[in-house]
Coordinates of C-alpha atoms and ligand atoms in Angstrom, one line a residue:
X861 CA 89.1 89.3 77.1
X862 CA 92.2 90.0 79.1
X863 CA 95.8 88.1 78.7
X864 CA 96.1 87.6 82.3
X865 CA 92.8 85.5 82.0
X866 CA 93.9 83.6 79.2
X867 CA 94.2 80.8 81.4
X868 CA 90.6 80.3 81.8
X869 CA 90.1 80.0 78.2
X870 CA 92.4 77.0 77.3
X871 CA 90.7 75.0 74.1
X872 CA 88.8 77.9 73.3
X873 CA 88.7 80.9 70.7
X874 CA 90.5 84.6 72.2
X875 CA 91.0 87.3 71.2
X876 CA 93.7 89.9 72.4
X877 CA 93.5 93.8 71.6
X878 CA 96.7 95.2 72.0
X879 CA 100.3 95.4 70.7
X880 CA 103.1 93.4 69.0
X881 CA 105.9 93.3 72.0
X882 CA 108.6 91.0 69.9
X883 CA 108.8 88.9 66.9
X884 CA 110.9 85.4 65.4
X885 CA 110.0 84.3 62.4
X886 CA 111.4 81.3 60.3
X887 CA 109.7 81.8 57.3
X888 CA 107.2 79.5 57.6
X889 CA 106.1 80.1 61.6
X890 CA 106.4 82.8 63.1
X891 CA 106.3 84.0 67.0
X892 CA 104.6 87.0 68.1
X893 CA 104.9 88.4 71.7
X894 CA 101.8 90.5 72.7
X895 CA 100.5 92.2 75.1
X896 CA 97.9 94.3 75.9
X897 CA 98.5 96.0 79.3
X898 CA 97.0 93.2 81.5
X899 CA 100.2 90.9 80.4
X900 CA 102.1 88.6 77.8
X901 CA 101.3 86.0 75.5
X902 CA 103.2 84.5 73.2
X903 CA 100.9 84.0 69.4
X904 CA 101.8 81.3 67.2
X905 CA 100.9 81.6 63.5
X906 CA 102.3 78.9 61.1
X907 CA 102.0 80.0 56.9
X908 CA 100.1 76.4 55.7
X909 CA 97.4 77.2 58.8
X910 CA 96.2 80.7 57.9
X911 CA 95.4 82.9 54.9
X912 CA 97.4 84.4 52.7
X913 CA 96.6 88.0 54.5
X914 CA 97.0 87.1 58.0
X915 CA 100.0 85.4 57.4
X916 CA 101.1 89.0 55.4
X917 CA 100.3 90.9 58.2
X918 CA 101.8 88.5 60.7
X919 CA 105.1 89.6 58.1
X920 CA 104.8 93.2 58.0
X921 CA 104.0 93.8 62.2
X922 CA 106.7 95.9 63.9
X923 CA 107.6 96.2 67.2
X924 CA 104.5 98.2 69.3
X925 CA 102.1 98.0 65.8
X926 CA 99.1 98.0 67.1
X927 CA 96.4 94.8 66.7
X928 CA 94.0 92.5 67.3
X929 CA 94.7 88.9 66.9
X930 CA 91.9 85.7 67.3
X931 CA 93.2 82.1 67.6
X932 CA 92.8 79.3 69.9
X933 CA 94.1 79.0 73.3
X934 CA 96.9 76.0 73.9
X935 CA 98.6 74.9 77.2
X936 CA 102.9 75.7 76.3
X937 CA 104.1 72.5 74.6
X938 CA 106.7 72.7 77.4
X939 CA 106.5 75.8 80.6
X940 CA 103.6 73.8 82.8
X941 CA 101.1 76.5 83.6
X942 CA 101.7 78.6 80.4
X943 CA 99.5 79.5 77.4
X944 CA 100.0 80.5 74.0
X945 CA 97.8 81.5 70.8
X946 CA 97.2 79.6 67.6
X947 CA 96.9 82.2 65.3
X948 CA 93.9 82.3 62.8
X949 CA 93.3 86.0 62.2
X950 CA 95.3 89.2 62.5
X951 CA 93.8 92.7 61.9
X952 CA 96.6 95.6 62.0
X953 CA 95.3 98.6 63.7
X954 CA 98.4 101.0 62.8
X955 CA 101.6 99.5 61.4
X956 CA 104.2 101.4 64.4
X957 CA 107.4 103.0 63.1
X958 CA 110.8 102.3 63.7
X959 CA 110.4 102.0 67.6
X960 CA 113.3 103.8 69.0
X961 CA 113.6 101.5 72.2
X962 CA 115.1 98.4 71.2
X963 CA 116.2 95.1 72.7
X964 CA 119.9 96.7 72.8
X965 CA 121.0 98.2 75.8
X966 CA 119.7 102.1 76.1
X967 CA 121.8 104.7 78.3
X968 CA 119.4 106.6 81.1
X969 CA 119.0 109.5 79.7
X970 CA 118.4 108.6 76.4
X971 CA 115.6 106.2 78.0
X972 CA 114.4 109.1 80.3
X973 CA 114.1 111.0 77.3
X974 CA 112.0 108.5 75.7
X975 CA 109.8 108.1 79.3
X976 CA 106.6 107.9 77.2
X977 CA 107.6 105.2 75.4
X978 CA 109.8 103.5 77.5
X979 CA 106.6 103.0 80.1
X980 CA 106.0 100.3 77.4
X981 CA 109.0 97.8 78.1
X982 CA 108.5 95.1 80.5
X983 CA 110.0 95.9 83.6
X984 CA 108.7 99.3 83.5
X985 CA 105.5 97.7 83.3
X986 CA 106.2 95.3 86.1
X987 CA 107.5 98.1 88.5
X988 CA 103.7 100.5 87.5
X989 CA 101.7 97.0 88.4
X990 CA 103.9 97.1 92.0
X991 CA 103.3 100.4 92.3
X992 CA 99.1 99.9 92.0
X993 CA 99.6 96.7 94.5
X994 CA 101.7 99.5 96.8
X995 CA 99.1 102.0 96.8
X996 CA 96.2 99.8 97.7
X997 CA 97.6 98.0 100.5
X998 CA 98.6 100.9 101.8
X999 CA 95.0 101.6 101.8
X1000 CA 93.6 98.3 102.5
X1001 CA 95.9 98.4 106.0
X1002 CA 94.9 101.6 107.0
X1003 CA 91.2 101.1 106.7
X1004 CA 91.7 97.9 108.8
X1005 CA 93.4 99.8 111.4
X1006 CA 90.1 102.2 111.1
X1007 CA 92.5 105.2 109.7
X1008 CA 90.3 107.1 107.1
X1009 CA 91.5 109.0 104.1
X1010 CA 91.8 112.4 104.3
X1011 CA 93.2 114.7 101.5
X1012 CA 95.2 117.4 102.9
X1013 CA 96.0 121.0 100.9
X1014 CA 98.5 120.9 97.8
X1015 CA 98.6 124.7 98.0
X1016 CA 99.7 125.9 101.3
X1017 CA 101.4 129.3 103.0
X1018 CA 103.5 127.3 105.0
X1019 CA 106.9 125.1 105.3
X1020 CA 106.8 122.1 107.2
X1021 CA 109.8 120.6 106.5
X1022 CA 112.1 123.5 106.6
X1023 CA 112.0 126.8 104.0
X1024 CA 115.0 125.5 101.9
X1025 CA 113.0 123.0 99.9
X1026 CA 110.4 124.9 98.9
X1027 CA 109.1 125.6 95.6
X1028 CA 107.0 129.2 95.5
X1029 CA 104.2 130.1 93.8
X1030 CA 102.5 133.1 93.1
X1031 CA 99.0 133.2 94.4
X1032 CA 96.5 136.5 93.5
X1033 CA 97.3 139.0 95.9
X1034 CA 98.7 136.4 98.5
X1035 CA 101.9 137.2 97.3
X1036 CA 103.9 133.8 97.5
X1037 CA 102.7 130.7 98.7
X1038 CA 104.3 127.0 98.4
X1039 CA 104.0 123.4 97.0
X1040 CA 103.1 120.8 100.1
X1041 CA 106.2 119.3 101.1
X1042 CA 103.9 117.2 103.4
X1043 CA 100.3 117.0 104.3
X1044 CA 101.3 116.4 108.2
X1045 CA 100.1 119.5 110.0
X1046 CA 97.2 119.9 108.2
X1047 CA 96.5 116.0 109.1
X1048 CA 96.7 116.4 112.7
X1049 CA 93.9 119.1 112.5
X1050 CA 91.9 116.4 110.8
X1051 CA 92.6 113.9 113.0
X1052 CA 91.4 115.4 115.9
X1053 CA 88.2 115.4 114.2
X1054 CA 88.4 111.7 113.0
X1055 CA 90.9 110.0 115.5
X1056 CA 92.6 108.0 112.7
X1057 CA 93.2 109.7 109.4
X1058 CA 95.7 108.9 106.7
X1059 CA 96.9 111.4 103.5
X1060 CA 98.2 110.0 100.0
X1061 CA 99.2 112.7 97.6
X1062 CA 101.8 114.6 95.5
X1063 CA 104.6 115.9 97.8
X1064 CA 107.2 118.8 96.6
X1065 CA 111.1 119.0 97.4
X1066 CA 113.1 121.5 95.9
X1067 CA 116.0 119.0 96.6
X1068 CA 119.1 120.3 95.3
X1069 CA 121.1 116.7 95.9
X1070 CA 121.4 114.7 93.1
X1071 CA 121.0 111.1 95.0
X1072 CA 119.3 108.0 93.4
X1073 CA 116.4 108.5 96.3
X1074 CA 115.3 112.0 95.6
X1075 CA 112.8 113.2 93.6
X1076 CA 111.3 116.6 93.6
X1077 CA 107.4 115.3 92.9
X1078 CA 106.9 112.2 94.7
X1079 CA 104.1 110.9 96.1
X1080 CA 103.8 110.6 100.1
X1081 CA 101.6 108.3 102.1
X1082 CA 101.4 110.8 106.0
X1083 CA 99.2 108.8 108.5
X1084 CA 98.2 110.4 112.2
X1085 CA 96.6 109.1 115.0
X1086 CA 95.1 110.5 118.0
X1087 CA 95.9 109.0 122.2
X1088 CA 99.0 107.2 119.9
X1089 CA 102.2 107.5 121.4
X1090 CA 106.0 106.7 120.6
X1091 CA 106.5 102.9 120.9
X1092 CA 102.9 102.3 119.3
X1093 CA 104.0 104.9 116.6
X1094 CA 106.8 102.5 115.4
X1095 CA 104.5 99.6 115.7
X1096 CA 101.8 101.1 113.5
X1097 CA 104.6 101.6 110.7
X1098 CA 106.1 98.5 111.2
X1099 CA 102.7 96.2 110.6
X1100 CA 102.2 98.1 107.7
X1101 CA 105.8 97.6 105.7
X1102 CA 105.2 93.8 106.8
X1103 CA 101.5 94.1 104.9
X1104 CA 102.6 95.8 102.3
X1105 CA 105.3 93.5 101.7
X1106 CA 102.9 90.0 102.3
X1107 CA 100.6 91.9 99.7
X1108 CA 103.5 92.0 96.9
X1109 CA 104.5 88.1 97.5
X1110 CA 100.7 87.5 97.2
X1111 CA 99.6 89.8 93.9
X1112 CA 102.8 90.3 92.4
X1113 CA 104.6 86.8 91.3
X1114 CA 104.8 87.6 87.5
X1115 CA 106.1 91.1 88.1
X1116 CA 108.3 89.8 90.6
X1117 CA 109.9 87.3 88.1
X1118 CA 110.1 90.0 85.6
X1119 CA 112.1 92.0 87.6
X1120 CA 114.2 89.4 88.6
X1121 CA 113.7 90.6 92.1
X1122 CA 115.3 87.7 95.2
X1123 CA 112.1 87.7 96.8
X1124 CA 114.0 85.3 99.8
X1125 CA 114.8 88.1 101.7
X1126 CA 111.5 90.1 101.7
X1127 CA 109.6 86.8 102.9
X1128 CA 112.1 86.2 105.7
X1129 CA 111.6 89.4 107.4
X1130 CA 107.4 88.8 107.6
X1131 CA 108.3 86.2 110.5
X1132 CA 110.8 88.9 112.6
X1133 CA 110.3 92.1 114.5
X1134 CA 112.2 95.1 113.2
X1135 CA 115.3 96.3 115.1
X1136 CA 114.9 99.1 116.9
X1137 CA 118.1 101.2 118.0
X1138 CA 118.2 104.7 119.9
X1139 CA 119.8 107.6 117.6
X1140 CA 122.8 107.0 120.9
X1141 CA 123.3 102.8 120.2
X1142 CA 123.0 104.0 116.0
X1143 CA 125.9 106.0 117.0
X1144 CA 127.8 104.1 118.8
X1145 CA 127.7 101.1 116.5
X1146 CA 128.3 103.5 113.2
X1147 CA 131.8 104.0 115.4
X1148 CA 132.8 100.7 115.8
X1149 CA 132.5 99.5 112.2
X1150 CA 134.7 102.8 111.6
X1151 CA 132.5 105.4 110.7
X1152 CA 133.9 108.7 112.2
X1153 CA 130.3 110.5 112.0
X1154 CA 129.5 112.5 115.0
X1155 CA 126.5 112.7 118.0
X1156 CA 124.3 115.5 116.5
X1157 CA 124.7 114.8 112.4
X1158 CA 122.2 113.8 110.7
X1159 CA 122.5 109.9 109.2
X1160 CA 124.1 109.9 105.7
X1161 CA 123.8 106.7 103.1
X1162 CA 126.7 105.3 103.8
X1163 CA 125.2 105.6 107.6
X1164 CA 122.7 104.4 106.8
X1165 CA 124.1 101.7 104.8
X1166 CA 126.5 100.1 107.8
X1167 CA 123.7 100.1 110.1
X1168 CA 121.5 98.1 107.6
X1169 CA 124.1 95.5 106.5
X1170 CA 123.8 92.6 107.9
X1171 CA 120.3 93.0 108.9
X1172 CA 117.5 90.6 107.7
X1173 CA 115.1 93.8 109.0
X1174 CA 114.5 96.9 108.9
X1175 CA 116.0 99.1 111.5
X1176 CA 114.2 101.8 113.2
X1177 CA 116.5 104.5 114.2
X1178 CA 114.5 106.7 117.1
X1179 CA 115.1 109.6 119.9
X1180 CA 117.2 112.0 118.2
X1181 CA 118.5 114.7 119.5
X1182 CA 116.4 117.8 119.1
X1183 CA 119.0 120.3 117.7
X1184 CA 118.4 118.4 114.1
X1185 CA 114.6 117.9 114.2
X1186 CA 111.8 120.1 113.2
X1187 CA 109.6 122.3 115.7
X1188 CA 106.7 119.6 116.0
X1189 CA 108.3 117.0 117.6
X1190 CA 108.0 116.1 121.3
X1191 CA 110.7 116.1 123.8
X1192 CA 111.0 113.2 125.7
X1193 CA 110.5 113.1 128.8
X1194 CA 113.2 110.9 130.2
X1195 CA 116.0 113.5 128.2
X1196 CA 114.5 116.9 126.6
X1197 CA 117.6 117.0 124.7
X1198 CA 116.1 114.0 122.5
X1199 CA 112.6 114.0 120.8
X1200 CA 109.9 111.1 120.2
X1201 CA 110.9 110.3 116.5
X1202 CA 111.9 107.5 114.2
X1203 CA 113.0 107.1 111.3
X1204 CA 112.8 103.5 109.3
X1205 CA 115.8 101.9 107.0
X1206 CA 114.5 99.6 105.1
X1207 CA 117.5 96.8 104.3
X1208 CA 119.1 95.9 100.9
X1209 CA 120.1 99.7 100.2
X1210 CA 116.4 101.0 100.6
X1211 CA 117.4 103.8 102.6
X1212 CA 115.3 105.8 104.5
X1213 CA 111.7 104.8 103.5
X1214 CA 109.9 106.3 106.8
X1215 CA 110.3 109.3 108.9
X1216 CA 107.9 109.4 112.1
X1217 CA 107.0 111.1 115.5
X1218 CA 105.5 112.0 118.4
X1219 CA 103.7 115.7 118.0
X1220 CA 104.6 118.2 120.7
X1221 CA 100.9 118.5 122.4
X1222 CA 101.6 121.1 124.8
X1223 CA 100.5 124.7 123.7
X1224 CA 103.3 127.2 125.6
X1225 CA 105.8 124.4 124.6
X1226 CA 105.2 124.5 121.0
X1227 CA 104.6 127.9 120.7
X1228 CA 108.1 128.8 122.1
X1229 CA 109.7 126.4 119.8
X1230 CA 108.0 127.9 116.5
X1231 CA 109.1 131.1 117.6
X1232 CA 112.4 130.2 118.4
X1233 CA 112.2 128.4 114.2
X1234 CA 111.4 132.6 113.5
X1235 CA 107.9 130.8 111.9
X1236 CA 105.7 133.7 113.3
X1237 CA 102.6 134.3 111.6
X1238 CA 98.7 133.4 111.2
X1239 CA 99.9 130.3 109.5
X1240 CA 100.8 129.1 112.6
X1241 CA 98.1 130.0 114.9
X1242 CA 95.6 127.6 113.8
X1243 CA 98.7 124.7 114.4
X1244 CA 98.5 126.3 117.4
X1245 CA 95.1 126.5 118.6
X1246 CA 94.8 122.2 118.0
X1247 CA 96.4 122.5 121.6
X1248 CA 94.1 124.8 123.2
X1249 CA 91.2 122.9 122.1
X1250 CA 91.1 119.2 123.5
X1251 CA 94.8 118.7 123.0
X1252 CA 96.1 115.0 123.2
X1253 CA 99.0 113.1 122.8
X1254 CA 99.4 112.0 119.0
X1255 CA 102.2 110.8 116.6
X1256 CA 102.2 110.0 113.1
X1257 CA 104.6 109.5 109.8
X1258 CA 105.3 109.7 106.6
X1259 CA 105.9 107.0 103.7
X1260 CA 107.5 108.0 100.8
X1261 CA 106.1 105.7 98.0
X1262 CA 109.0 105.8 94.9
X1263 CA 111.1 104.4 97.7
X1264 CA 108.7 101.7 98.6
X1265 CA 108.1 100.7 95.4
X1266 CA 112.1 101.2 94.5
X1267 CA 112.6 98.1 97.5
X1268 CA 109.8 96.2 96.4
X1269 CA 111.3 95.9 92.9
X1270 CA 115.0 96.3 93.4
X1271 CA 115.3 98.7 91.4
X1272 CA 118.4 100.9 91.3
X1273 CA 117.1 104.3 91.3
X1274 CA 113.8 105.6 92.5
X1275 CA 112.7 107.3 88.9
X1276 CA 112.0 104.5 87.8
X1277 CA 108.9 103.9 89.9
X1278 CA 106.7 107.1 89.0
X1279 CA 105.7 107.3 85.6
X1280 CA 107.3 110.4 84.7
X1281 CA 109.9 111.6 86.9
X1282 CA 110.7 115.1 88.1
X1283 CA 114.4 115.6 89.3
X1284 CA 116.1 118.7 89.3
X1285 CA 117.2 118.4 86.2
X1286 CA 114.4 116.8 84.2
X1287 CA 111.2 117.8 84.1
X1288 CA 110.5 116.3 80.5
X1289 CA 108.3 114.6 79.1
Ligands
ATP2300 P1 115.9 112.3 103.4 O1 116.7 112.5 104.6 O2 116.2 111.0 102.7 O3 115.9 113.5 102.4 P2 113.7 113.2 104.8 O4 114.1 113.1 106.2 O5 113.7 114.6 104.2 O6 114.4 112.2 103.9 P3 110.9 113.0 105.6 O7 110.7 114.5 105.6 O8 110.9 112.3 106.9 O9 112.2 112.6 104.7 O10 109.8 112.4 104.6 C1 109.2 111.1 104.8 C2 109.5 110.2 103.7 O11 109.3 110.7 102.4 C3 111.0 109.8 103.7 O12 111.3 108.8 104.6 C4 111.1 109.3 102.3 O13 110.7 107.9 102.2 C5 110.2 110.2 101.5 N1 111.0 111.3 100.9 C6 111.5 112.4 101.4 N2 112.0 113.2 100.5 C7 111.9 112.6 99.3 C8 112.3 112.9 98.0 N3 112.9 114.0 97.7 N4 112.1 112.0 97.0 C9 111.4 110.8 97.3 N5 111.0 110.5 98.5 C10 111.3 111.3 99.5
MG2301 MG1 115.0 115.3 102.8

């Protein structure tokens, strides 16, 4: 028997296994919030109505003891759709000490420091449950769009992303080797042997910044496709933020409520294509609302910001020029000085939440750009041969998840969405 069934049991004897979330007592009644990981019920156990040893126990519980409780299941005397207990029995597992997170107002670190206990209060629990809902659309969507999974290397001798965020590791007599920073290259192998793949695994930064969306473990959704091309690239990551989101509306109401999360503008933007501006019209607009960034820098969050504003979507930022992009992305055609990328901003200060493109296909055109990088090597050479052997034109992305998950639930900073967080300056508990 599971809490978030409890509905189907109304007039009939439950029982729920799990722990004592918050108490009121009067003397005579007392209120128990529960819960045992599925969700929260309130117990109600009134002195003349049990025996003297429940009513004891329901007198000595803690916050987080651990129990099991039977009673009867009632419809809320006044919430429509609710249910409560009637207590008849408590058994104490373990009577919990004093529980160091209380309903007083914690600082961060203090919290972070208490991670494995903190997991425990209820919007942390709300934003985990996203999270799952998160992860299996994400799979749902792609096996619709007959993408298969594919787990790429964790432990590779290359940089894909660019040497300065990489964290070494020595391997036997390899000498050094790194943490994945993404499973991209190593997906477009695959895909040319499966035509749709997608990856979904533990991604490593060596980020120096100290920004409320970087992480230096988080967890990366990469998806490739071969004979897919720019526009459709942006189409493919577009349907699946939209079915991501329609999934959360669907699955997630209590968590939703929990986290006090407007859920007005997430169903508005189901109904409305995404914008989609050129890297030139991003600039051009960042100057006239006063921005004094320049043609060739990269977007910064306050960019990023003004460009989102007053946008009921997200806006796709695409063809940038080439001087700031890594070695695998394609020219295009109509300017070489621009490639075949995009990048997504998702709206209420979600920041960047995609970063996509077109793969340079052409063999002689992608060798002299990784040698022109100074990446020389074996490493490279099997990249390499994918367009000597039945090359094609192919794009992909990737999605990072904390940040998803960080929009879904409004939360402030991305650490709260993985369970224990790595920054650079916590890697405790
Ligand atoms: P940013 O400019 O914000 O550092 P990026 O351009 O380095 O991002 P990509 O290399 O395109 O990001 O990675 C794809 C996606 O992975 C990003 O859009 C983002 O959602 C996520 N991501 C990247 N770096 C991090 C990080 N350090 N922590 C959490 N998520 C990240
Ligand atoms: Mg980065």
């Amino acid at each position: 028997m599971l809490i978030k069934d409890i509905s189907k049991y109304a007039g009939q004897e439950f029982e729920v296994k799990g722990w004592l979330y918050n108490k009121r007592s009067s003397g005579s009644i007392a209120f128990l919030e529960l819960r045992d990981g599925s969700g929260f019920v309130q117990a109600v156990v009134v002195k003349a109505g049990v025996g003297e040893e429940t009513w004891a126990n329901a007198e000595k519980l803690t916050q987080e003891s651990s129990l099991i409780v039977k009673g009867k299941v009632s419809k809320h005397p006044k919430q429509e759709g609710v249910f409560e207990l009637q207590v008849s029995d408590i058994q104490v597992a373990q009577i919990a000490e004093e529980y160091p997170i209380t309903k007083k107002e914690h600082g961060p670190d203090f919290l972070l420091d208490n991670r494995h206990l903190w997991l425990r209060s209820k919007k942390q629990w709300a934003i985990q449950r996203v999270r799952d809902i998160v992860i299996s659309a994400i799979y749902d969507y792609f096996h619709e769009k007959s993408f298969i999974k594919i787990d790429t290397p964790i432990i590779t001798p290359n940089a894909c992303e660019g040497a300065t965020t990489l964290f070494g590791i020595q391997y036997f007599d390899e000498g050094e080797v790194f943490l994945s920073q993404s499973g991209q290259l190593y997906l477009e192998a695959a895909v040319m042997s499966v035509g749709r793949g997608f990856d979904f695994g533990p991604t490593f930064r060596a980020e120096k910044s100290k920004t409320k969306r970087h992480l230096t473990e988080f967890w990366m959704m990469d998806a490739e496709a071969a004979f897919v091309e720019h526009n459709e690239n942006m189409d493919i990551q577009e349907g699946m933020i939209k079915f991501i989101i329609k999934r959360c509306l669907e699955k997630c109401q209590e968590e939703l409520t929990i986290l006090e999360r407007n859920q007005e503008p997430l169903k508005k933007l189901l109904n409305l294509p995404f914008v989609r501006l050129t890297y030139s019209e991003a600039m051009e607009k960042l100057h006239s609302l006063g921005s004094d960034i320049k043609f060739g820098e990269d977007l910064g969050n306050d960019d990023e910001g003004l460009l989102t504003q007053n946008s009921d979507v997200p806006v796709f930022i695409h063809k940038w020029p080439k001087s700031i992009k890594p070695f695998y992305m394609k020219r295009d055609s109509a300017n070489p000085d621009l490639v075949l990328n995009d990048d997504l901003i998702g709206i209420e200060g979600a920041g960047e939440i995609i970063g996509g493109s077109q793969r340079e296909d052409d063999y002689e055109v992608l060798k002299a750009e990784i040698e022109k990088e100074g990446l020389k090597g074996p490493e490279y050479q099997w990249y390499l041969d994918l367009r000597k052997y039945g090359s094609v034109p192919h794009s992909g992305f990737g999605l990072g998840l904390e940040r998803t998950v960080g929009w879904m639930c409004g939360a402030q900073h991305i650490r709260e969405t993985i369970p224990f967080p790595r920054l650079i300056n916590r890697v405790r508990p």
